[in-house]
Short mmCIF file of N, CA and C in Angstrom, two decimals:
data_model
loop_
_atom_site.label_atom_id
_atom_site.label_comp_id
_atom_site.label_asym_id
_atom_site.label_seq_id
_atom_site.Cartn_x
_atom_site.Cartn_y
_atom_site.Cartn_z
N UNK O 1 73.41 150.12 127.20
CA UNK O 1 72.99 148.90 127.86
C UNK O 1 71.74 149.20 128.69
N UNK O 2 70.71 148.32 128.60
CA UNK O 2 69.47 148.57 129.35
C UNK O 2 69.69 148.49 130.86
N UNK O 3 68.86 149.19 131.58
CA UNK O 3 68.89 149.19 133.04
C UNK O 3 68.30 147.87 133.54
N UNK O 4 69.16 147.01 134.13
CA UNK O 4 68.68 145.70 134.59
C UNK O 4 67.91 145.80 135.90
N UNK O 5 67.79 147.01 136.45
CA UNK O 5 66.97 147.15 137.65
C UNK O 5 65.49 146.97 137.29
N UNK O 6 65.15 147.15 136.03
CA UNK O 6 63.78 146.91 135.56
C UNK O 6 63.72 145.47 135.03
N UNK O 7 63.69 144.52 135.97
CA UNK O 7 63.76 143.09 135.62
C UNK O 7 62.59 142.62 134.78
N UNK O 8 61.44 143.23 134.89
CA UNK O 8 60.27 142.78 134.14
C UNK O 8 60.53 142.80 132.64
N UNK O 9 61.37 143.73 132.18
CA UNK O 9 61.69 143.81 130.75
C UNK O 9 62.47 142.60 130.24
N UNK O 10 63.19 141.93 131.13
CA UNK O 10 64.01 140.80 130.69
C UNK O 10 63.41 139.44 131.02
N UNK O 11 62.43 139.38 131.92
CA UNK O 11 61.92 138.09 132.37
C UNK O 11 61.16 137.32 131.29
N UNK O 12 60.35 138.00 130.49
CA UNK O 12 59.59 137.29 129.45
C UNK O 12 60.52 136.71 128.38
N UNK O 13 61.43 137.49 127.81
CA UNK O 13 62.32 136.89 126.82
C UNK O 13 63.28 135.85 127.42
N UNK O 14 63.70 136.05 128.65
CA UNK O 14 64.58 135.08 129.30
C UNK O 14 63.88 133.73 129.45
N UNK O 15 62.60 133.77 129.77
CA UNK O 15 61.83 132.53 129.89
C UNK O 15 61.67 131.79 128.58
N UNK O 16 61.82 132.49 127.47
CA UNK O 16 61.65 131.86 126.15
C UNK O 16 62.93 131.17 125.66
N UNK O 17 63.99 131.23 126.44
CA UNK O 17 65.20 130.49 126.08
C UNK O 17 64.89 129.01 126.29
N UNK O 18 64.83 128.21 125.22
CA UNK O 18 64.43 126.82 125.37
C UNK O 18 65.48 125.98 126.08
N UNK O 19 65.02 124.98 126.78
CA UNK O 19 65.91 124.02 127.42
C UNK O 19 65.28 122.65 127.32
N UNK O 20 66.07 121.64 127.56
CA UNK O 20 65.55 120.28 127.61
C UNK O 20 65.03 119.98 129.01
N UNK O 21 64.53 118.77 129.16
CA UNK O 21 64.11 118.28 130.47
C UNK O 21 64.91 117.01 130.75
N UNK O 22 65.53 116.98 131.90
CA UNK O 22 66.44 115.90 132.26
C UNK O 22 66.16 115.46 133.69
N UNK O 23 66.50 114.21 133.96
CA UNK O 23 66.50 113.71 135.34
C UNK O 23 67.94 113.37 135.67
N UNK O 24 68.50 114.10 136.62
CA UNK O 24 69.84 113.83 137.10
C UNK O 24 69.73 112.75 138.16
N UNK O 25 70.45 111.64 137.99
CA UNK O 25 70.49 110.60 139.01
C UNK O 25 71.91 110.52 139.54
N UNK O 26 72.01 110.32 140.85
CA UNK O 26 73.31 110.38 141.50
C UNK O 26 73.31 109.45 142.71
N UNK O 27 74.48 108.94 143.02
CA UNK O 27 74.67 108.03 144.17
C UNK O 27 75.78 108.59 145.04
N UNK O 28 75.48 108.72 146.33
CA UNK O 28 76.47 109.21 147.28
C UNK O 28 77.32 108.01 147.73
N UNK O 29 78.61 108.10 147.58
CA UNK O 29 79.51 106.97 147.81
C UNK O 29 79.50 106.44 149.25
N UNK O 30 79.57 107.30 150.24
CA UNK O 30 79.71 106.87 151.63
C UNK O 30 78.51 106.09 152.12
N UNK O 31 77.31 106.62 151.91
CA UNK O 31 76.10 105.98 152.42
C UNK O 31 75.45 105.05 151.40
N UNK O 32 75.76 105.24 150.13
CA UNK O 32 75.09 104.48 149.08
C UNK O 32 73.72 105.04 148.74
N UNK O 33 73.32 106.16 149.40
CA UNK O 33 72.04 106.78 149.08
C UNK O 33 72.03 107.22 147.62
N UNK O 34 70.87 107.08 146.99
CA UNK O 34 70.70 107.51 145.61
C UNK O 34 69.48 108.41 145.53
N UNK O 35 69.50 109.28 144.55
CA UNK O 35 68.33 110.12 144.33
C UNK O 35 68.27 110.53 142.87
N UNK O 36 67.18 111.15 142.54
CA UNK O 36 66.99 111.72 141.22
C UNK O 36 66.35 113.08 141.37
N UNK O 37 66.68 113.98 140.48
CA UNK O 37 66.09 115.31 140.53
C UNK O 37 65.85 115.82 139.11
N UNK O 38 64.79 116.56 138.98
CA UNK O 38 64.44 117.20 137.73
C UNK O 38 65.41 118.35 137.49
N UNK O 39 65.94 118.46 136.29
CA UNK O 39 66.75 119.63 135.95
C UNK O 39 66.53 119.98 134.49
N UNK O 40 66.62 121.25 134.21
CA UNK O 40 66.41 121.70 132.84
C UNK O 40 67.60 122.48 132.30
N UNK O 41 68.50 122.88 133.15
CA UNK O 41 69.62 123.68 132.69
C UNK O 41 70.85 122.79 132.50
N UNK O 42 70.81 122.01 131.44
CA UNK O 42 71.90 121.12 131.03
C UNK O 42 72.28 121.52 129.62
N UNK O 43 73.58 121.53 129.34
CA UNK O 43 74.02 121.96 128.02
C UNK O 43 75.37 121.34 127.69
N UNK O 44 75.55 120.93 126.44
CA UNK O 44 76.87 120.48 126.01
C UNK O 44 77.80 121.67 126.09
N UNK O 45 79.00 121.43 126.62
CA UNK O 45 79.93 122.55 126.78
C UNK O 45 81.33 122.23 126.29
N UNK O 46 81.51 121.14 125.56
CA UNK O 46 82.82 120.83 124.99
C UNK O 46 82.76 119.60 124.11
N UNK O 47 83.66 119.54 123.13
CA UNK O 47 83.74 118.40 122.22
C UNK O 47 84.83 117.41 122.64
N UNK O 48 86.02 117.93 122.93
CA UNK O 48 87.15 117.06 123.21
C UNK O 48 87.86 117.51 124.47
N UNK O 49 87.65 116.88 125.58
CA UNK O 49 86.76 115.74 125.77
C UNK O 49 85.30 116.20 125.78
N UNK O 50 84.37 115.26 125.60
CA UNK O 50 82.95 115.63 125.67
C UNK O 50 82.62 116.15 127.08
N UNK O 51 81.98 117.32 127.15
CA UNK O 51 81.66 117.95 128.43
C UNK O 51 80.22 118.46 128.40
N UNK O 52 79.62 118.52 129.58
CA UNK O 52 78.32 119.17 129.76
C UNK O 52 78.41 120.09 130.96
N UNK O 53 77.48 121.04 131.01
CA UNK O 53 77.30 121.85 132.21
C UNK O 53 75.89 121.58 132.72
N UNK O 54 75.74 121.64 134.04
CA UNK O 54 74.44 121.43 134.66
C UNK O 54 74.33 122.38 135.85
N UNK O 55 73.19 123.06 135.96
CA UNK O 55 72.97 124.02 137.04
C UNK O 55 72.08 123.39 138.11
N UNK O 56 72.50 123.54 139.38
CA UNK O 56 71.77 122.99 140.52
C UNK O 56 71.58 124.12 141.54
N UNK O 57 70.36 124.28 142.02
CA UNK O 57 70.06 125.34 142.98
C UNK O 57 70.87 125.15 144.27
N UNK O 58 71.31 126.25 144.85
CA UNK O 58 72.20 126.22 146.02
C UNK O 58 71.65 125.42 147.20
N UNK O 59 70.37 125.38 147.42
CA UNK O 59 69.84 124.71 148.60
C UNK O 59 69.79 123.18 148.48
N UNK O 60 70.09 122.62 147.35
CA UNK O 60 69.98 121.17 147.13
C UNK O 60 71.14 120.42 147.79
N UNK O 61 70.81 119.37 148.55
CA UNK O 61 71.85 118.56 149.19
C UNK O 61 72.73 117.84 148.17
N UNK O 62 72.24 117.66 146.96
CA UNK O 62 73.00 117.00 145.90
C UNK O 62 74.31 117.75 145.63
N UNK O 63 74.35 119.04 145.91
CA UNK O 63 75.58 119.82 145.71
C UNK O 63 76.72 119.26 146.54
N UNK O 64 76.43 118.78 147.75
CA UNK O 64 77.48 118.18 148.59
C UNK O 64 78.03 116.92 147.93
N UNK O 65 77.15 116.13 147.32
CA UNK O 65 77.58 114.90 146.66
C UNK O 65 78.44 115.24 145.44
N UNK O 66 78.03 116.26 144.67
CA UNK O 66 78.81 116.67 143.51
C UNK O 66 80.17 117.23 143.93
N UNK O 67 80.19 118.01 145.00
CA UNK O 67 81.45 118.58 145.50
C UNK O 67 82.42 117.49 145.90
N UNK O 68 81.91 116.36 146.38
CA UNK O 68 82.75 115.23 146.77
C UNK O 68 83.19 114.41 145.55
N UNK O 69 82.72 114.81 144.36
CA UNK O 69 83.14 114.13 143.13
C UNK O 69 82.26 112.98 142.69
N UNK O 70 81.06 112.86 143.25
CA UNK O 70 80.17 111.76 142.88
C UNK O 70 79.79 111.83 141.41
N UNK O 71 79.99 110.74 140.67
CA UNK O 71 79.53 110.72 139.28
C UNK O 71 78.01 110.77 139.24
N UNK O 72 77.47 111.18 138.11
CA UNK O 72 76.02 111.28 137.98
C UNK O 72 75.61 110.94 136.56
N UNK O 73 74.33 110.68 136.38
CA UNK O 73 73.79 110.41 135.06
C UNK O 73 72.79 111.51 134.71
N UNK O 74 72.81 111.91 133.47
CA UNK O 74 71.79 112.80 132.92
C UNK O 74 70.89 111.92 132.06
N UNK O 75 69.66 111.70 132.51
CA UNK O 75 68.66 110.94 131.77
C UNK O 75 67.85 111.93 130.95
N UNK O 76 67.88 111.78 129.63
CA UNK O 76 67.24 112.73 128.72
C UNK O 76 65.78 112.31 128.52
N UNK O 77 64.86 113.13 128.99
CA UNK O 77 63.43 112.79 128.97
C UNK O 77 62.87 112.93 127.56
N UNK O 78 62.12 111.90 127.13
CA UNK O 78 61.46 111.92 125.83
C UNK O 78 60.24 112.83 125.88
N UNK O 79 59.80 113.27 124.72
CA UNK O 79 58.61 114.12 124.59
C UNK O 79 57.41 113.54 125.33
N UNK O 80 57.25 112.23 125.30
CA UNK O 80 56.10 111.57 125.91
C UNK O 80 56.26 111.36 127.42
N UNK O 81 57.38 111.80 128.00
CA UNK O 81 57.68 111.51 129.40
C UNK O 81 57.24 112.56 130.39
N UNK O 82 56.16 113.28 130.09
CA UNK O 82 55.71 114.37 130.97
C UNK O 82 55.46 113.91 132.41
N UNK O 83 55.02 112.69 132.58
CA UNK O 83 54.74 112.17 133.92
C UNK O 83 55.99 112.18 134.80
N UNK O 84 57.18 112.12 134.21
CA UNK O 84 58.41 112.15 134.99
C UNK O 84 58.61 113.50 135.68
N UNK O 85 58.06 114.57 135.09
CA UNK O 85 58.16 115.90 135.69
C UNK O 85 57.46 115.94 137.04
N UNK O 86 56.26 115.39 137.11
CA UNK O 86 55.54 115.42 138.38
C UNK O 86 56.19 114.49 139.41
N UNK O 87 56.73 113.36 138.95
CA UNK O 87 57.37 112.44 139.89
C UNK O 87 58.63 113.07 140.51
N UNK O 88 59.51 113.59 139.68
CA UNK O 88 60.79 114.12 140.18
C UNK O 88 60.72 115.59 140.56
N UNK O 89 59.71 116.31 140.11
CA UNK O 89 59.58 117.73 140.42
C UNK O 89 59.29 118.01 141.88
N UNK O 90 58.75 117.03 142.60
CA UNK O 90 58.42 117.25 144.01
C UNK O 90 59.65 117.23 144.91
N UNK O 91 60.75 116.63 144.44
CA UNK O 91 61.97 116.58 145.24
C UNK O 91 61.93 115.46 146.26
N UNK O 92 63.10 115.05 146.70
CA UNK O 92 63.24 113.94 147.64
C UNK O 92 64.27 114.28 148.69
N UNK O 93 64.06 113.79 149.89
CA UNK O 93 65.05 113.90 150.96
C UNK O 93 66.13 112.84 150.71
N UNK O 94 67.32 113.00 151.32
CA UNK O 94 68.42 112.07 151.05
C UNK O 94 68.08 110.59 151.30
N UNK O 95 67.24 110.29 152.28
CA UNK O 95 66.91 108.89 152.58
C UNK O 95 65.68 108.38 151.85
N UNK O 96 64.98 109.23 151.09
CA UNK O 96 63.79 108.82 150.36
C UNK O 96 64.16 107.91 149.19
N UNK O 97 63.23 107.03 148.84
CA UNK O 97 63.38 106.20 147.64
C UNK O 97 62.82 107.00 146.47
N UNK O 98 63.69 107.58 145.68
CA UNK O 98 63.26 108.42 144.57
C UNK O 98 62.76 107.61 143.38
N UNK O 99 63.04 106.31 143.38
CA UNK O 99 62.77 105.53 142.19
C UNK O 99 61.59 104.57 142.34
N UNK O 100 61.16 104.29 143.57
CA UNK O 100 59.95 103.51 143.84
C UNK O 100 59.66 102.42 142.83
N UNK O 101 58.54 102.56 142.16
CA UNK O 101 58.08 101.55 141.20
C UNK O 101 58.52 101.84 139.76
N UNK O 102 59.45 102.75 139.58
CA UNK O 102 59.91 103.10 138.24
C UNK O 102 60.74 101.98 137.63
N UNK O 103 60.69 101.87 136.31
CA UNK O 103 61.55 100.94 135.59
C UNK O 103 62.96 101.54 135.54
N UNK O 104 63.91 100.83 136.15
CA UNK O 104 65.29 101.32 136.24
C UNK O 104 66.25 100.20 135.90
N UNK O 105 67.49 100.57 135.67
CA UNK O 105 68.58 99.61 135.57
C UNK O 105 69.81 100.24 136.20
N UNK O 106 70.76 99.41 136.56
CA UNK O 106 71.98 99.91 137.17
C UNK O 106 73.02 100.16 136.08
N UNK O 107 73.61 101.35 136.13
CA UNK O 107 74.64 101.73 135.19
C UNK O 107 76.01 101.61 135.84
N UNK O 108 77.02 102.15 135.20
CA UNK O 108 78.38 102.13 135.74
C UNK O 108 78.43 102.73 137.15
N UNK O 109 79.20 102.10 138.02
CA UNK O 109 79.36 102.60 139.38
C UNK O 109 78.11 102.52 140.22
N UNK O 110 77.12 101.73 139.80
CA UNK O 110 75.89 101.60 140.56
C UNK O 110 74.90 102.73 140.36
N UNK O 111 75.17 103.60 139.39
CA UNK O 111 74.23 104.70 139.12
C UNK O 111 72.90 104.16 138.62
N UNK O 112 71.82 104.72 139.11
CA UNK O 112 70.49 104.35 138.63
C UNK O 112 70.22 105.06 137.32
N UNK O 113 69.78 104.28 136.33
CA UNK O 113 69.40 104.83 135.03
C UNK O 113 67.92 104.57 134.81
N UNK O 114 67.21 105.57 134.33
CA UNK O 114 65.79 105.41 134.04
C UNK O 114 65.63 104.70 132.70
N UNK O 115 64.55 103.93 132.58
CA UNK O 115 64.33 103.12 131.38
C UNK O 115 63.15 103.62 130.57
N UNK O 116 62.05 103.99 131.23
CA UNK O 116 60.81 104.38 130.53
C UNK O 116 60.83 105.84 130.10
N UNK O 117 60.42 106.09 128.86
CA UNK O 117 60.25 107.45 128.33
C UNK O 117 61.52 108.29 128.43
N UNK O 118 62.64 107.62 128.19
CA UNK O 118 63.96 108.25 128.21
C UNK O 118 64.59 108.08 126.83
N UNK O 119 65.10 109.17 126.27
CA UNK O 119 65.76 109.13 124.97
C UNK O 119 67.13 108.45 125.09
N UNK O 120 67.82 108.74 126.17
CA UNK O 120 69.14 108.18 126.41
C UNK O 120 69.71 108.74 127.69
N UNK O 121 70.96 108.40 127.96
CA UNK O 121 71.59 108.92 129.17
C UNK O 121 73.06 109.22 128.90
N UNK O 122 73.61 110.08 129.75
CA UNK O 122 75.03 110.42 129.74
C UNK O 122 75.56 110.18 131.15
N UNK O 123 76.69 109.49 131.26
CA UNK O 123 77.35 109.29 132.55
C UNK O 123 78.44 110.36 132.65
N UNK O 124 78.41 111.12 133.75
CA UNK O 124 79.27 112.30 133.88
C UNK O 124 80.05 112.29 135.18
N UNK O 125 81.23 112.90 135.12
CA UNK O 125 82.06 113.09 136.32
C UNK O 125 82.31 114.59 136.48
N UNK O 126 81.96 115.15 137.66
CA UNK O 126 82.17 116.58 137.87
C UNK O 126 83.66 116.94 137.81
N UNK O 127 83.96 118.07 137.17
CA UNK O 127 85.33 118.53 137.01
C UNK O 127 85.56 119.83 137.76
N UNK O 128 84.65 120.78 137.60
CA UNK O 128 84.78 122.08 138.26
C UNK O 128 83.40 122.71 138.36
N UNK O 129 83.34 123.86 139.03
CA UNK O 129 82.06 124.55 139.16
C UNK O 129 82.28 126.05 139.29
N UNK O 130 81.18 126.77 139.08
CA UNK O 130 81.16 128.22 139.28
C UNK O 130 79.79 128.57 139.83
N UNK O 131 79.75 129.50 140.76
CA UNK O 131 78.47 129.96 141.28
C UNK O 131 77.87 130.98 140.32
N UNK O 132 76.57 130.85 140.13
CA UNK O 132 75.84 131.73 139.22
C UNK O 132 74.56 132.15 139.91
N UNK O 133 74.62 133.23 140.67
CA UNK O 133 73.44 133.67 141.40
C UNK O 133 72.98 132.61 142.38
N UNK O 134 71.73 132.15 142.24
CA UNK O 134 71.17 131.19 143.18
C UNK O 134 71.42 129.73 142.77
N UNK O 135 72.26 129.50 141.75
CA UNK O 135 72.59 128.16 141.29
C UNK O 135 74.12 127.98 141.26
N UNK O 136 74.54 126.74 141.33
CA UNK O 136 75.93 126.38 141.08
C UNK O 136 75.95 125.61 139.77
N UNK O 137 76.84 126.02 138.88
CA UNK O 137 76.96 125.37 137.58
C UNK O 137 78.17 124.44 137.61
N UNK O 138 77.90 123.16 137.41
CA UNK O 138 78.97 122.17 137.36
C UNK O 138 79.35 121.89 135.91
N UNK O 139 80.64 121.83 135.68
CA UNK O 139 81.18 121.38 134.42
C UNK O 139 81.59 119.94 134.64
N UNK O 140 81.14 119.04 133.74
CA UNK O 140 81.38 117.61 133.94
C UNK O 140 81.83 116.95 132.65
N UNK O 141 82.75 116.01 132.80
CA UNK O 141 83.23 115.21 131.67
C UNK O 141 82.25 114.07 131.44
N UNK O 142 81.85 113.88 130.19
CA UNK O 142 80.97 112.77 129.83
C UNK O 142 81.86 111.56 129.55
N UNK O 143 81.69 110.49 130.36
CA UNK O 143 82.56 109.33 130.25
C UNK O 143 81.87 108.12 129.63
N UNK O 144 80.56 108.17 129.51
CA UNK O 144 79.82 107.06 128.93
C UNK O 144 78.43 107.57 128.56
N UNK O 145 77.70 106.79 127.83
CA UNK O 145 76.35 107.17 127.46
C UNK O 145 75.74 106.16 126.52
N UNK O 146 74.45 106.28 126.30
CA UNK O 146 73.76 105.39 125.37
C UNK O 146 72.47 106.05 124.91
N UNK O 147 72.14 105.82 123.65
CA UNK O 147 70.86 106.24 123.10
C UNK O 147 69.90 105.08 123.28
N UNK O 148 68.76 105.33 123.89
CA UNK O 148 67.78 104.30 124.18
C UNK O 148 66.63 104.31 123.17
N UNK O 149 66.27 105.49 122.70
CA UNK O 149 65.10 105.65 121.84
C UNK O 149 65.38 106.81 120.89
N UNK O 150 64.86 106.74 119.69
CA UNK O 150 65.10 107.81 118.72
C UNK O 150 64.00 108.87 118.74
N UNK O 151 63.11 108.82 119.74
CA UNK O 151 62.05 109.82 119.87
C UNK O 151 62.66 111.17 120.22
N UNK O 152 62.03 112.27 119.81
CA UNK O 152 62.55 113.59 120.17
C UNK O 152 62.54 113.81 121.68
N UNK O 153 63.52 114.56 122.17
CA UNK O 153 63.53 114.90 123.59
C UNK O 153 62.50 115.98 123.90
N UNK O 154 62.10 116.04 125.16
CA UNK O 154 61.17 117.07 125.61
C UNK O 154 61.89 118.42 125.62
N UNK O 155 61.21 119.45 125.16
CA UNK O 155 61.75 120.81 125.17
C UNK O 155 60.85 121.64 126.08
N UNK O 156 61.48 122.47 126.90
CA UNK O 156 60.77 123.27 127.88
C UNK O 156 60.95 124.75 127.56
N UNK O 157 59.83 125.47 127.45
CA UNK O 157 59.86 126.92 127.27
C UNK O 157 58.99 127.51 128.37
N UNK O 158 59.59 128.38 129.15
CA UNK O 158 58.90 128.97 130.30
C UNK O 158 58.19 130.26 129.90
N UNK O 159 57.19 130.65 130.67
CA UNK O 159 56.52 131.93 130.45
C UNK O 159 57.35 133.10 130.96
N UNK O 160 58.19 132.80 131.96
CA UNK O 160 58.96 133.86 132.58
C UNK O 160 60.31 133.33 133.03
N UNK O 161 61.31 134.17 133.00
CA UNK O 161 62.62 133.83 133.51
C UNK O 161 62.72 133.95 135.02
N UNK O 162 61.56 134.07 135.69
CA UNK O 162 61.49 134.26 137.13
C UNK O 162 61.45 132.92 137.89
N UNK O 163 61.06 131.86 137.21
CA UNK O 163 60.90 130.55 137.84
C UNK O 163 61.06 129.47 136.79
N UNK O 164 61.14 128.23 137.26
CA UNK O 164 61.33 127.08 136.34
C UNK O 164 60.13 126.89 135.44
#
């Protein structure tokens, strides 16, 4: 087994592991605050019932909402939706309006769903989690969803496994 103390040897190939680009939208039940965040580490993790996993960095306040069981939506970004990366990549505080002038609609439970340059969405309920280094990985049951467009989803390949 290679010596993992020499991280440079693993960072380039690790960055080449492809991922999609998604916007996680979530609503906190108590305050009604809503937000959206860019995420790329989403993966189907079960057939019956349908499940996904999603990784969220430890410092994100959204982790508190997920821990409380808040349902969330995974909005699958279309290839042409690059502008969504700059909008959601900057991050938002809990009281910020993350959706501003964006085309949105309300989904089940009042979840905000994106409309423009989105392939589709999945409505998810957190089931369990595991800590993975500087991220927490949530396992979530997919309870609803819809395909909005048949365009290919955006695929992200990083130069290095050191950063997003």
